């Protein structure tokens, strides 16, 4: 192998949307070709709110896995105001539910049954703290008075400090962080507070949403931010700080749902996720930091063993297709029709 090849311990994706049915079957191989495990988001319709629903969803994911591929779905429960401490005890005992996901009601795709008031979940947080079950947070306020670009910093300021004070041992992950404020909060927080970072937030700033016209395929939530925030995310991702780990937030939506008068939020990256992260780390001169971010920090945070197999990336540019199949309907993947510098050796 040339010095341009890069071999890593097989990585995991700590924030992934797999959906269900034909769409699940279409997207799962993109993730499983590279990642050994993924934290699977519970925002189905209806959401995955109980251990029984998570068990059935896990079985559907495993049934959709093509023969010869190995992949372990790490399930999550969708937190609602009806979730009970008993649900948490059951989740903890299940062995396959690894976290609980908090969506502020209405914050993003399929978040209608989310939480309106964090205080209402305090008995559940108490149980999660006791059972060491991590709370995964979509960290944005939904207050319509708050500027859409400020919703994450306002969440950090209004809610995170309080949560950390009231539940000093609760394991927390601030998901898909997008701002300097979130990055600094997690950097300065205790070791049981972590954050995932997506490829789009490392590679793009908000100009991508308006490049030559309105670009619905660059719209996700939390929305892309200005360049200084992107730089702050690159800095923490490549710093070696174990609080930051890979979470693609790959979120498939059919082309027609994104190219609409009210286009939905979500960027699909599973077809090229590790390759895109490699680009971002290389641009920062930090390829040597990619393996820990992609393959060690998340497993260590979740208390799971690190993977033992490896993957190899080759410096061989390839062109991303204009469309991918989303189970009978087309979807537009990140970087569609454009070149990516790295290719996964398969
Ligand atoms: C996600 C989706 O499509 O499910 N969309 C997104 O923009 N990230 C939901 C989410 O993680 O917010
Ligand atoms: Zn997500």
Coordinates of N, CA and C in Angstrom, one line a residue, residues 214-298:
X214 N -31.4 28.9 -3.9 CA -31.7 28.1 -2.7 C -31.4 26.6 -2.9
X215 N -30.6 26.1 -2.0 CA -30.1 24.7 -2.1 C -30.7 23.8 -1.0
X216 N -31.9 23.2 -1.3 CA -32.6 22.4 -0.2 C -31.8 21.2 0.3
X217 N -30.9 20.7 -0.6 CA -30.1 19.5 -0.1 C -29.0 19.9 0.9
X218 N -28.8 21.2 1.1 CA -27.8 21.6 2.1 C -28.6 22.1 3.4
X219 N -29.9 21.8 3.4 CA -30.7 22.2 4.6 C -30.8 21.0 5.6
X220 N -30.3 21.2 6.8 CA -30.5 20.2 7.9 C -30.7 21.0 9.1
X221 N -31.1 20.3 10.2 CA -31.2 21.0 11.5 C -30.3 20.3 12.5
X222 N -29.6 21.0 13.4 CA -29.5 22.4 13.4 C -28.9 22.9 12.0
X223 N -29.4 24.1 11.6 CA -29.0 24.6 10.3 C -27.5 24.9 10.3
X224 N -26.9 24.8 9.1 CA -25.4 25.2 9.0 C -25.2 26.6 9.5
X225 N -24.1 26.9 10.0 CA -23.8 28.2 10.6 C -22.7 28.9 9.9
X226 N -22.3 30.1 10.4 CA -21.2 30.8 9.7 C -19.9 30.2 9.8
X227 N -18.9 30.6 9.0 CA -17.6 30.0 8.9 C -16.8 29.9 10.2
X228 N -17.0 30.9 11.0 CA -16.2 30.9 12.3 C -16.7 29.7 13.2
X229 N -17.9 29.4 13.1 CA -18.4 28.2 13.9 C -17.9 26.9 13.3
X230 N -17.9 26.8 11.9 CA -17.4 25.6 11.3 C -15.9 25.4 11.8
X231 N -15.2 26.5 11.8 CA -13.8 26.4 12.2 C -13.6 25.9 13.7
X232 N -14.5 26.4 14.5 CA -14.5 26.0 15.9 C -14.8 24.5 16.0
X233 N -15.7 24.0 15.2 CA -16.0 22.5 15.2 C -14.8 21.7 14.7
X234 N -14.2 22.2 13.6 CA -13.0 21.5 13.1 C -11.9 21.4 14.2
X235 N -11.8 22.5 14.9 CA -10.8 22.6 16.0 C -11.0 21.5 17.1
X236 N -12.2 21.4 17.6 CA -12.5 20.4 18.6 C -12.5 19.0 18.1
X237 N -13.0 18.8 16.9 CA -13.0 17.4 16.3 C -11.6 16.9 16.1
X238 N -10.7 17.8 15.8 CA -9.3 17.3 15.4 C -8.4 17.5 16.6
X239 N -8.9 17.9 17.8 CA -8.1 18.2 19.0 C -7.6 17.0 19.7
X240 N -8.3 15.8 19.5 CA -8.0 14.6 20.3 C -8.8 14.6 21.5
X241 N -9.6 15.6 21.8 CA -10.5 15.6 23.0 C -11.5 14.4 22.9
X242 N -11.5 13.5 23.9 CA -12.4 12.3 23.8 C -13.9 12.7 23.9
X243 N -14.2 13.9 24.2 CA -15.6 14.3 24.3 C -16.3 14.4 23.0
X244 N -15.5 14.4 21.9 CA -16.1 14.7 20.6 C -16.0 13.4 19.7
X245 N -17.1 13.0 19.1 CA -17.0 11.8 18.3 C -18.0 11.9 17.1
X246 N -17.7 10.9 16.2 CA -18.4 10.9 14.9 C -19.9 10.5 15.0
X247 N -20.7 11.4 14.5 CA -22.2 11.1 14.4 C -22.7 11.7 13.1
X248 N -23.0 10.9 12.1 CA -23.2 11.5 10.8 C -24.5 12.3 10.7
X249 N -25.5 11.9 11.5 CA -26.9 12.4 11.3 C -27.4 12.2 9.9
X250 N -26.9 11.2 9.2 CA -27.3 10.9 7.9 C -28.8 10.7 7.9
X251 N -29.6 11.5 7.1 CA -31.0 11.6 7.3 C -31.7 11.5 5.9
X252 N -32.1 10.3 5.4 CA -32.6 10.2 4.1 C -34.0 10.8 3.9
X253 N -34.2 11.7 3.0 CA -35.5 12.2 2.6 C -35.6 12.1 1.1
X254 N -36.7 11.6 0.5 CA -36.9 11.6 -0.9 C -36.6 13.0 -1.6
X255 N -36.1 13.0 -2.8 CA -35.9 14.2 -3.5 C -37.1 15.2 -3.5
X256 N -38.3 14.6 -3.7 CA -39.5 15.4 -3.8 C -39.8 16.1 -2.5
X257 N -39.5 15.5 -1.4 CA -39.8 16.1 -0.1 C -38.8 17.2 0.3
X258 N -37.6 17.2 -0.3 CA -36.7 18.3 0.0 C -36.9 19.4 -1.0
X259 N -37.2 19.1 -2.3 CA -37.4 20.1 -3.3 C -38.9 20.5 -3.3
X260 N -39.3 21.2 -2.3 CA -40.7 21.5 -2.1 C -40.8 22.9 -1.6
X261 N -42.1 23.4 -1.6 CA -42.3 24.8 -1.1 C -42.0 24.8 0.4
X262 N -42.0 23.7 1.1 CA -41.7 23.6 2.5 C -40.8 22.4 2.6
X263 N -39.6 22.5 2.2 CA -38.6 21.3 2.1 C -38.2 20.9 3.5
X264 N -38.1 19.6 3.7 CA -37.8 19.1 5.0 C -36.3 19.1 5.3
X265 N -35.9 19.0 6.6 CA -34.5 19.1 7.0 C -33.9 17.7 7.1
X266 N -32.7 17.7 6.6 CA -31.9 16.4 6.7 C -31.0 16.3 5.5
X267 N -29.7 15.9 5.8 CA -28.7 15.7 4.7 C -28.3 14.2 4.7
X268 N -28.3 13.6 3.6 CA -27.9 12.2 3.5 C -26.4 12.0 3.2
X269 N -25.7 11.4 4.1 CA -24.3 11.2 3.9 C -23.7 9.8 4.1
X270 N -24.6 8.8 4.3 CA -24.1 7.5 4.6 C -23.3 6.9 3.5
X271 N -23.6 7.3 2.2 CA -23.0 6.7 1.1 C -21.5 7.1 1.0
X272 N -21.1 8.1 1.8 CA -19.7 8.6 1.7 C -19.2 9.2 3.0
X273 N -19.8 8.7 4.1 CA -19.5 9.4 5.4 C -18.1 9.5 5.8
X274 N -17.4 8.3 5.9 CA -16.0 8.3 6.4 C -15.1 9.0 5.5
X275 N -15.5 8.9 4.2 CA -14.7 9.6 3.1 C -14.7 11.2 3.3
X276 N -15.9 11.6 3.7 CA -16.1 13.1 3.9 C -15.4 13.5 5.1
X277 N -15.5 12.8 6.2 CA -14.7 13.1 7.4 C -13.2 13.1 7.1
X278 N -12.8 12.2 6.3 CA -11.3 12.2 6.0 C -10.9 13.4 5.3
X279 N -11.8 13.9 4.4 CA -11.5 15.2 3.7 C -11.4 16.3 4.7
X280 N -12.3 16.4 5.7 CA -12.3 17.5 6.6 C -11.1 17.4 7.5
X281 N -10.7 16.2 8.0 CA -9.5 16.1 8.8 C -8.3 16.4 8.0
X282 N -8.2 16.0 6.8 CA -7.0 16.2 6.0 C -6.9 17.7 5.8
X283 N -8.0 18.4 5.5 CA -7.9 19.9 5.3 C -7.4 20.6 6.5
X284 N -7.6 20.0 7.7 CA -7.1 20.6 8.9 C -5.7 20.1 9.2
X285 N -5.1 19.3 8.4 CA -3.8 18.7 8.6 C -3.8 17.8 9.8
X286 N -4.9 17.0 10.0 CA -5.1 16.2 11.2 C -5.6 14.8 10.9
X287 N -5.2 14.3 9.8 CA -5.6 12.9 9.4 C -5.2 11.9 10.5
X288 N -4.2 12.2 11.3 CA -3.7 11.3 12.3 C -4.7 11.3 13.5
X289 N -5.6 12.3 13.5 CA -6.6 12.3 14.6 C -8.0 11.7 14.2
X290 N -8.1 11.3 13.0 CA -9.4 10.7 12.5 C -9.8 9.5 13.2
X291 N -8.8 8.6 13.4 CA -9.2 7.2 14.0 C -9.8 7.4 15.4
X292 N -9.2 8.2 16.2 CA -9.7 8.3 17.6 C -11.1 8.9 17.6
X293 N -11.3 9.9 16.7 CA -12.7 10.6 16.6 C -13.7 9.6 16.1
X294 N -13.3 8.8 15.1 CA -14.3 7.9 14.4 C -14.4 6.6 15.1
X295 N -13.4 6.1 15.7 CA -13.4 4.7 16.2 C -13.2 4.4 17.7
X296 N -12.7 5.4 18.4 CA -12.5 5.2 19.8 C -13.3 6.0 20.8
X297 N -13.5 7.3 20.5 CA -14.1 8.2 21.5 C -15.5 7.8 21.8
X298 N -16.3 7.5 20.8 CA -17.7 7.1 21.0 C -17.9 5.8 21.8

